[in-house]
Tab-separated table of C-alpha atoms and ligand atoms in Angstrom:
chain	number	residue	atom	x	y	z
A	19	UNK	CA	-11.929	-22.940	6.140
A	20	UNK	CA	-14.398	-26.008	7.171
A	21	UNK	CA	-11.034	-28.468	6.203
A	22	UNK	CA	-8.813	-26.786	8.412
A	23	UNK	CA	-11.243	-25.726	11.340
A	24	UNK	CA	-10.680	-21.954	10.763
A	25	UNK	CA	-13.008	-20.023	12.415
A	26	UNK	CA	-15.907	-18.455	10.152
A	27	UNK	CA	-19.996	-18.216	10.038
A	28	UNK	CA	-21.978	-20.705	9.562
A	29	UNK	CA	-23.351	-21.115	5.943
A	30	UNK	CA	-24.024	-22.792	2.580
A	31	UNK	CA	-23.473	-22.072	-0.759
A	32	UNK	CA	-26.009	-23.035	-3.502
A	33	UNK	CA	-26.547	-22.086	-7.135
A	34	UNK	CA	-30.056	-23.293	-7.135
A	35	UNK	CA	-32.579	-20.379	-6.030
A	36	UNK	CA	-35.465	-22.529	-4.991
A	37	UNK	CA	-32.950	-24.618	-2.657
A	38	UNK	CA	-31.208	-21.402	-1.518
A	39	UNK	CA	-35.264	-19.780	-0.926
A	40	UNK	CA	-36.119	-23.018	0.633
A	41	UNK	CA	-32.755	-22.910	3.349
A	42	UNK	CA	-33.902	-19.267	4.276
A	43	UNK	CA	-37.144	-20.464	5.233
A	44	UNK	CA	-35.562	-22.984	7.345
A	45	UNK	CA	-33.519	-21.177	9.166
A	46	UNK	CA	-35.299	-18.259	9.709
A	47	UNK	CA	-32.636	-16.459	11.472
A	48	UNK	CA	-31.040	-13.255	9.908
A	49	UNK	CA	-28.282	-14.133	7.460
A	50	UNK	CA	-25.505	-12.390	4.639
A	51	UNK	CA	-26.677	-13.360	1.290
A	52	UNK	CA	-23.200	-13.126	-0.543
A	53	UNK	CA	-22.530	-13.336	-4.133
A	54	UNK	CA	-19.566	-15.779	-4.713
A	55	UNK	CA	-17.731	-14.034	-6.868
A	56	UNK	CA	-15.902	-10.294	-6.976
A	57	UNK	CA	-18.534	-7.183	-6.880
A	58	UNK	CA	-16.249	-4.687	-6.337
A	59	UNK	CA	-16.785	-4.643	-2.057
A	60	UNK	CA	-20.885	-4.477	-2.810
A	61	UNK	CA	-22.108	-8.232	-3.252
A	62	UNK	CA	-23.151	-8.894	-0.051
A	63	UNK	CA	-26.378	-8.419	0.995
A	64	UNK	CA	-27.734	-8.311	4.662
A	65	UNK	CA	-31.176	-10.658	4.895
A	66	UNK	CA	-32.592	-9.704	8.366
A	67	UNK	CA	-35.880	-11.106	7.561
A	68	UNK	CA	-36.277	-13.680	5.729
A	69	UNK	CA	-38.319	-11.620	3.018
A	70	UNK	CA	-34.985	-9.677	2.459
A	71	UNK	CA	-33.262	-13.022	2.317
A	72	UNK	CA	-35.431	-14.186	-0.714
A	73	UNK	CA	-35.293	-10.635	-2.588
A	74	UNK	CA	-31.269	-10.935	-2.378
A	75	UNK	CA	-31.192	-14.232	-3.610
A	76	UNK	CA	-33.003	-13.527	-6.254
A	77	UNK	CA	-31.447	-9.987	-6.961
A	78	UNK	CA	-27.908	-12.012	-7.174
A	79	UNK	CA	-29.094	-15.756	-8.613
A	80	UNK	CA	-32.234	-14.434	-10.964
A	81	UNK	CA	-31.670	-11.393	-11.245
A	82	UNK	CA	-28.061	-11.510	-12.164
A	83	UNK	CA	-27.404	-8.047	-10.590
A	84	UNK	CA	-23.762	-8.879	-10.523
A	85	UNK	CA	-22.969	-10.701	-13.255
A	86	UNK	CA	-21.561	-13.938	-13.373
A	87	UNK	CA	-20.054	-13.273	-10.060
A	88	UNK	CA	-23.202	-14.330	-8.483
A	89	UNK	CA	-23.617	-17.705	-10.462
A	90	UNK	CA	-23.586	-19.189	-6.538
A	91	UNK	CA	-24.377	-17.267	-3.668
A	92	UNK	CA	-23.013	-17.972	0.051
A	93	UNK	CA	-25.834	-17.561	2.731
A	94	UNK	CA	-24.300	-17.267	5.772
A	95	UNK	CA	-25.339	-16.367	9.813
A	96	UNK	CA	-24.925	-13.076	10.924
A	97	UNK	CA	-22.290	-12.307	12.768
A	98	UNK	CA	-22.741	-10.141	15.794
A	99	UNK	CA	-19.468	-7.812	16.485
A	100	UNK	CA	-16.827	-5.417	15.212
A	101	UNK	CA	-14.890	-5.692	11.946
A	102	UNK	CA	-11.183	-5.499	11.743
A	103	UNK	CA	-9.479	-5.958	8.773
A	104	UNK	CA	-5.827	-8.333	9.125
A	105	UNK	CA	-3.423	-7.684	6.459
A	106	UNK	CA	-0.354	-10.148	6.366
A	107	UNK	CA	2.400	-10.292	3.533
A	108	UNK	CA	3.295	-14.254	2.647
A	109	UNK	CA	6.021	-16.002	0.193
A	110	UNK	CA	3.272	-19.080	0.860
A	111	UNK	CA	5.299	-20.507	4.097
A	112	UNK	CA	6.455	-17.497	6.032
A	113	UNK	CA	3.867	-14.922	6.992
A	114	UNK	CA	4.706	-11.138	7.797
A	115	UNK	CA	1.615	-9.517	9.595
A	116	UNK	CA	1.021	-5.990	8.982
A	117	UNK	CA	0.047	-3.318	11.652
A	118	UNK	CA	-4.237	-3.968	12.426
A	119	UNK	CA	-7.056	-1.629	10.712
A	120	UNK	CA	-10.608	-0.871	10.405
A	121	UNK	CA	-12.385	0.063	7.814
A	122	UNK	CA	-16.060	1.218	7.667
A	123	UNK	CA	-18.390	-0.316	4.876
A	124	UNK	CA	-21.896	1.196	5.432
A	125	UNK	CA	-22.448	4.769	3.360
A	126	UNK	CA	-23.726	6.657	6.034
A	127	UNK	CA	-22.739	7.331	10.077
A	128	UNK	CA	-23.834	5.061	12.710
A	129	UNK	CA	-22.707	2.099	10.340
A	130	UNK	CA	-26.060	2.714	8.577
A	131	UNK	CA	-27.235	2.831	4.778
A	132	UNK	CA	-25.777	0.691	2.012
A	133	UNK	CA	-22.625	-1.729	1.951
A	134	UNK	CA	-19.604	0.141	-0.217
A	135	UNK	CA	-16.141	-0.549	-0.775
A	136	UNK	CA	-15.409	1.544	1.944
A	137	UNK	CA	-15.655	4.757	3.141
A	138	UNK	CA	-12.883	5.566	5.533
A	139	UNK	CA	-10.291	3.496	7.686
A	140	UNK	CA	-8.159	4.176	10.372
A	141	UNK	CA	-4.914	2.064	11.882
A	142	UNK	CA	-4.097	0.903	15.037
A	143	UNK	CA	-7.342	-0.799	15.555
A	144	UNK	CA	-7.819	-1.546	19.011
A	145	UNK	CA	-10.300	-4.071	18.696
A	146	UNK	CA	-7.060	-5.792	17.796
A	147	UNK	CA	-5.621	-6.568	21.023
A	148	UNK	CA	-1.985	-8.198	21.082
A	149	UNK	CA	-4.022	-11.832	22.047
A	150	UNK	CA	-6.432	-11.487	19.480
A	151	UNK	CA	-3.481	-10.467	17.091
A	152	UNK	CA	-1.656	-13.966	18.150
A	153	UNK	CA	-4.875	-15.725	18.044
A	154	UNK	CA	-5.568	-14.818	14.382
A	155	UNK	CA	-2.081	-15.525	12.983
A	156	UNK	CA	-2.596	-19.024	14.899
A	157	UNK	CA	-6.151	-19.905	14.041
A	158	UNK	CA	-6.782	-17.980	10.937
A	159	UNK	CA	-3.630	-16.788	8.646
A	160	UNK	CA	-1.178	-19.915	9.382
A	161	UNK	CA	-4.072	-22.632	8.776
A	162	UNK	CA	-5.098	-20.474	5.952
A	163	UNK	CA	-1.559	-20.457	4.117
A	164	UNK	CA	-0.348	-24.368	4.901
A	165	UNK	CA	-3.975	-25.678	3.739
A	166	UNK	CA	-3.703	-23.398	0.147
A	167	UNK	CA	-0.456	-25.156	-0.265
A	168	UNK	CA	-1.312	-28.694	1.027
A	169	UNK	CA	-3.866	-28.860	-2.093
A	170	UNK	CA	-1.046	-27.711	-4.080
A	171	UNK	CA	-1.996	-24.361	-4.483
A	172	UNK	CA	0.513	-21.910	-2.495
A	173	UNK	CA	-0.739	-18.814	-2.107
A	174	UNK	CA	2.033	-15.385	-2.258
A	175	UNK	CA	1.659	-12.319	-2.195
A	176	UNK	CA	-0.847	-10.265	0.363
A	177	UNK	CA	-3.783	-11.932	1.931
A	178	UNK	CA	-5.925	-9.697	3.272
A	179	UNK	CA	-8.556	-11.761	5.924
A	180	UNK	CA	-12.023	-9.349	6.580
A	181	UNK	CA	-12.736	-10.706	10.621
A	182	UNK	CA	-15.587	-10.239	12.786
A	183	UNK	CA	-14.519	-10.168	16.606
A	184	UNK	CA	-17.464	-11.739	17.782
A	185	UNK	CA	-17.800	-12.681	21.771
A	186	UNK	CA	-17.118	-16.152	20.563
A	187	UNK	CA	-13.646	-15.245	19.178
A	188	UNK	CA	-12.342	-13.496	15.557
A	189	UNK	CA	-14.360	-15.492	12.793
A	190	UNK	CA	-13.556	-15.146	8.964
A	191	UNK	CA	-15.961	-13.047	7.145
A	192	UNK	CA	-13.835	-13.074	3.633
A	193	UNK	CA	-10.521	-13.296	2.234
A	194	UNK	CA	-8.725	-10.696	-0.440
A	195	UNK	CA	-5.638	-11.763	-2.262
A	196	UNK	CA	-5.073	-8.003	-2.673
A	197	UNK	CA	-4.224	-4.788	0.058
A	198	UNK	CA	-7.372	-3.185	1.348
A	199	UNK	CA	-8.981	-0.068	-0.046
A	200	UNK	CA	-9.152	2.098	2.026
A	201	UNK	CA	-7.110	-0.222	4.590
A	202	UNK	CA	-4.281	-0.121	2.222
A	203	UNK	CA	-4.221	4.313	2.657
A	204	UNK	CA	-3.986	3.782	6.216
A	205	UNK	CA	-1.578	0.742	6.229
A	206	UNK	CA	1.194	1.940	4.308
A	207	UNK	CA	1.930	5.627	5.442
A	208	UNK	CA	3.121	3.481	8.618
A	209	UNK	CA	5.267	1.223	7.095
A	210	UNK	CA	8.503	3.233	7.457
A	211	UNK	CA	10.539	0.500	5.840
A	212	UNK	CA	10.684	-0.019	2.393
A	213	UNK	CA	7.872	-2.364	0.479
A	214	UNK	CA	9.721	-3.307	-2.275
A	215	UNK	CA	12.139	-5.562	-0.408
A	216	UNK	CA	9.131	-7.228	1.266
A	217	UNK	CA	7.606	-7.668	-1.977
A	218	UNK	CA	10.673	-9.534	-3.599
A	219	UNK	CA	10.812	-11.534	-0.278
A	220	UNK	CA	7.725	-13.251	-1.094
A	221	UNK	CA	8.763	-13.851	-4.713
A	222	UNK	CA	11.722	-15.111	-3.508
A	223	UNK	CA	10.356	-17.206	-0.358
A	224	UNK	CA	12.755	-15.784	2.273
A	225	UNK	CA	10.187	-13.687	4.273
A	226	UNK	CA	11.753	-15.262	6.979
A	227	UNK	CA	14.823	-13.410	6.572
A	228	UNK	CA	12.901	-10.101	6.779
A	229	UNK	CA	13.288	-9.646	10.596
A	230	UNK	CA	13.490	-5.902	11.279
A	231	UNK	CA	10.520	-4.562	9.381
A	232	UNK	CA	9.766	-1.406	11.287
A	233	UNK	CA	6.557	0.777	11.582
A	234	UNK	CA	5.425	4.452	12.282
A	235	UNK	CA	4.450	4.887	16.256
A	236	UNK	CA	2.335	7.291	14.563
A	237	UNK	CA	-1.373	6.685	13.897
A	238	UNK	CA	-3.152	7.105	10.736
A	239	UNK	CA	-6.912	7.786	9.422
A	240	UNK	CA	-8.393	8.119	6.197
A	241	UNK	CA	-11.853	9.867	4.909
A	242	UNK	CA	-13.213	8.852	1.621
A	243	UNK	CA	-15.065	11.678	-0.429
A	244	UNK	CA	-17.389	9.815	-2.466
A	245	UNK	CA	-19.894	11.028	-5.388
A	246	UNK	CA	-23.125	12.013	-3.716
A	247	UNK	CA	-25.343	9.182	-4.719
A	248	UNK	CA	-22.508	6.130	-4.279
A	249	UNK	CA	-23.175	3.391	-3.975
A	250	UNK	CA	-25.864	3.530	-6.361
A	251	UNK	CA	-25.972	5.767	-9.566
A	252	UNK	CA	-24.308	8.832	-9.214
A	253	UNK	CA	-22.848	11.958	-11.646
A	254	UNK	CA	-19.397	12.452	-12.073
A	255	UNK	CA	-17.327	15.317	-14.160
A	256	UNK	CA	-17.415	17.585	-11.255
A	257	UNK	CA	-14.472	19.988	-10.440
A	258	UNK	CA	-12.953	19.163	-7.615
A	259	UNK	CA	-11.197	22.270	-5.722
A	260	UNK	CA	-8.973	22.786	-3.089
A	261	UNK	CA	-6.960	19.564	-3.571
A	262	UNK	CA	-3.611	21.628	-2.565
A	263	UNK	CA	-4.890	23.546	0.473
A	264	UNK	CA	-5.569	19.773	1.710
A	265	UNK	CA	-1.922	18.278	0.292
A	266	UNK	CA	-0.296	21.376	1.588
A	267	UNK	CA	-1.731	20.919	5.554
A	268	UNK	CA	0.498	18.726	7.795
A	269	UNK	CA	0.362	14.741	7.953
A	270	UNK	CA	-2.099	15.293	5.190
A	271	UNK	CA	-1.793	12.864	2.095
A	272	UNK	CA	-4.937	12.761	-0.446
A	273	UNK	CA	-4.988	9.686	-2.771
A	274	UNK	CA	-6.799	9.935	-5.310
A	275	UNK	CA	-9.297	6.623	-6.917
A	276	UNK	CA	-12.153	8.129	-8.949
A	277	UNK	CA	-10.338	10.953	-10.516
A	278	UNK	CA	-9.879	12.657	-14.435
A	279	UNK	CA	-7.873	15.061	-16.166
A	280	UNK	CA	-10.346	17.589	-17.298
A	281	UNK	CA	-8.613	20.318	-19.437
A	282	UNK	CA	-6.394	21.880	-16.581
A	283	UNK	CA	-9.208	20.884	-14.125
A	284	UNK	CA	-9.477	17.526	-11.768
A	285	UNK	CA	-12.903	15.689	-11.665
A	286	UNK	CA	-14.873	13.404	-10.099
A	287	UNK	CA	-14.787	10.071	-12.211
A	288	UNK	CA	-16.220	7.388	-9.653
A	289	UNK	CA	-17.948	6.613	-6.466
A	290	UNK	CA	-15.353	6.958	-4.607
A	291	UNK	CA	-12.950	9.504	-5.516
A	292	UNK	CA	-10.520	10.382	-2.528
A	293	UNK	CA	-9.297	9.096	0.396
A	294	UNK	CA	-8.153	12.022	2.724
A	295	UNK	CA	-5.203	10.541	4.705
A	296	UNK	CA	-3.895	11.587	8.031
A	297	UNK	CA	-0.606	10.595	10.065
A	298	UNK	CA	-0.757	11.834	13.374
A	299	UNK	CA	1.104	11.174	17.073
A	300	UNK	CA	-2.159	9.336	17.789
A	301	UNK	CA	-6.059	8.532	16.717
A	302	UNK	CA	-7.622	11.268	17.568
A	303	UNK	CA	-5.292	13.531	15.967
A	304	UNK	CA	-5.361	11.893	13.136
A	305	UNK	CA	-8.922	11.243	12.545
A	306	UNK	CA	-9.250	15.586	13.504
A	307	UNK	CA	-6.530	16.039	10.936
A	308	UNK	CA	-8.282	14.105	8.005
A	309	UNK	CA	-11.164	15.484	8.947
A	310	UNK	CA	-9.361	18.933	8.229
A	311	UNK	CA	-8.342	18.034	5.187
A	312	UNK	CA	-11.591	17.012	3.721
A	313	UNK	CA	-12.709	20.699	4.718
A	314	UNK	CA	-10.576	22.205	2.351
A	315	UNK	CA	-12.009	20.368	-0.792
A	316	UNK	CA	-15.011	20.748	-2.460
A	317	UNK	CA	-16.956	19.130	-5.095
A	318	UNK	CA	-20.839	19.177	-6.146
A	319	UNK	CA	-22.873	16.734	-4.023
A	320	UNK	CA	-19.483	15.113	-2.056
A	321	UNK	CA	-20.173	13.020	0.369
A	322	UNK	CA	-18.380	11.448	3.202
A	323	UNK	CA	-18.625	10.099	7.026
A	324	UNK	CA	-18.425	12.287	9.529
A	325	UNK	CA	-17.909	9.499	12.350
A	326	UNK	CA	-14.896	7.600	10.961
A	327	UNK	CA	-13.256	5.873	13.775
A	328	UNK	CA	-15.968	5.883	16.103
A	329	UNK	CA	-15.510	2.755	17.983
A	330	UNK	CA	-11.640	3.445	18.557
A	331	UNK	CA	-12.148	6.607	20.034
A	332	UNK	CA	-15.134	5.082	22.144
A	333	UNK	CA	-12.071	2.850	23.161
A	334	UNK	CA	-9.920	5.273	24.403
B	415	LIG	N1	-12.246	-2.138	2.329
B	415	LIG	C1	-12.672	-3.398	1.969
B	415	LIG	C2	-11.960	-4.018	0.861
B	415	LIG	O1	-10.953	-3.527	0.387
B	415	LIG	O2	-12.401	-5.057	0.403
């Protein structure tokens, strides 16, 4: 990003903790303490004193609470704003963006709690305005693709770029070579064309010739049911009921991610185990239809948002 002036937080990456402790202390302003390698959406840490700083370092570098993962952590400046999440399809020249979402990371409503994978999304985003849209495929995605192959590594497939729409502009907070989850819930119940075509595209390098991609007018939302407990330590095995009643109602789509076969019975099986899906003729519904959905399943100790989409509807 540095190389080809893409816009992103400040930081530095070190491997050393005493170095990374000593750079805290500097600083003293409140910074991400990320581990540099995949932890499954939690590795990042938020260091809003410098104390917490030093007790995430050493939780990823000494502690080795992610593994190898966090052989280096990235300690970056906080970034003051809203998250969007920009999803574009590439064959590594041509780039096809995807309509905008938001997804919420914090466990609990008000954006509070712990970081997690994610625990609901919802597309349009309308921090996403058509300028910032044309501003991030500039700045961000086109820069991105052109530098990965000017050091000979082209990049195919779909790049998923995490933003923060600060008041200085859409900065970089990470890249995913992979769709969003729960983005990806939300993203593709609009696509009304067909993926697979896109797909091969990209193989094939003529995303270019894919011209008249075409998308729901339709909005959509997603809840996530999670295991009460996620993201830390939590039971699973529970029964899950009412997974029909929710299928049955209208718009209503429930993927399933931490789910078993249990006998005749579905269980819980992970920390997050559905994402509650609306399509609606616009946000609100949506977000209300999800929402009604999510009523009509149970499990022992679920737990979910109750404020998914907040800022959008504060927006409207
Ligand atoms: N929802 C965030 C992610 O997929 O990384």
């Amino acid at each position: 990003m540095t190389k080809n002036e893409i816009p992103t937080a400040a930081h530095q990456t070190f491997s050393d903790a005493d170095a990374a402790i000593a750079y805290i202390q500097d600083i003293k302003s409140p910074v991400f303490v990320k581990a540099d390698g995949l932890a499954a959406g939690k590795g990042v840490i938020p260091g809003r004193t410098p104390d917490e700083a030093i007790k995430a370092v050493q939780t990823i570098l000494v502690d080795k609470a992610f593994g190898a993962a966090g052989n280096n952590v990235v300690i970056e400046e906080e970034l003051i704003g809203e998250e969007a999440s920009f999803t574009v399809l590439t064959d590594g020249e041509n780039c096809l963006p995807f309509v905008s979402s938001q997804d919420h990371k914090m466990s609990h409503d008000g954006d509070t709690g712990k970081n997690t994978g994610g625990m609901g999304a919802y597309s349009p985003a309308p921090v996403i305005t058509p300028e910032l849209h044309d501003f991030v495929m500039e700045q961000v995605v086109h820069p991105t693709i052109s530098g990965m192959s000017e050091i000979g590594c082209p990049f195919k497939g779909v790049l998923y770029v995490g933003l923060m729409i600060t008041d200085d502009g859409p900065k970089v907070l990470e890249y995913n070579c992979r769709f969003g989850d729960p983005e990806a819930q939300v993203l593709l119940p609009r696509l009304k064309s067909d993926l697979v075509p896109l797909l091969s595209a990209c193989i094939d390098g003529t995303l270019d010739q894919q011209t008249d991609v075409e998308w729901h007018d339709d909005a959509a939302a997603c809840v996530i049911m999670a295991s009460g407990g996620y993201p830390d330590p939590y039971q699973t095995g529970k029964d899950i009921i009412g997974l029909e009643n929710a299928s049955e109602m209208e718009g209503v789509n429930v993927f399933h991610a931490g789910t078993a076969l249990k006998g005749e019975n579905i269980v819980t099986a992970g920390g997050r185990v559905l994402g509650v899906t609306a399509l609606a003729k616009d946000l609100k519904s949506a977000i209300e239809q999800s929402y009604r959905g999510v009523s009509a399943i149970h499990f022992d100790k679920a737990h979910f948002r109750r404020d998914i989409g907040y800022r959008a509807l504060a927006r409207s």
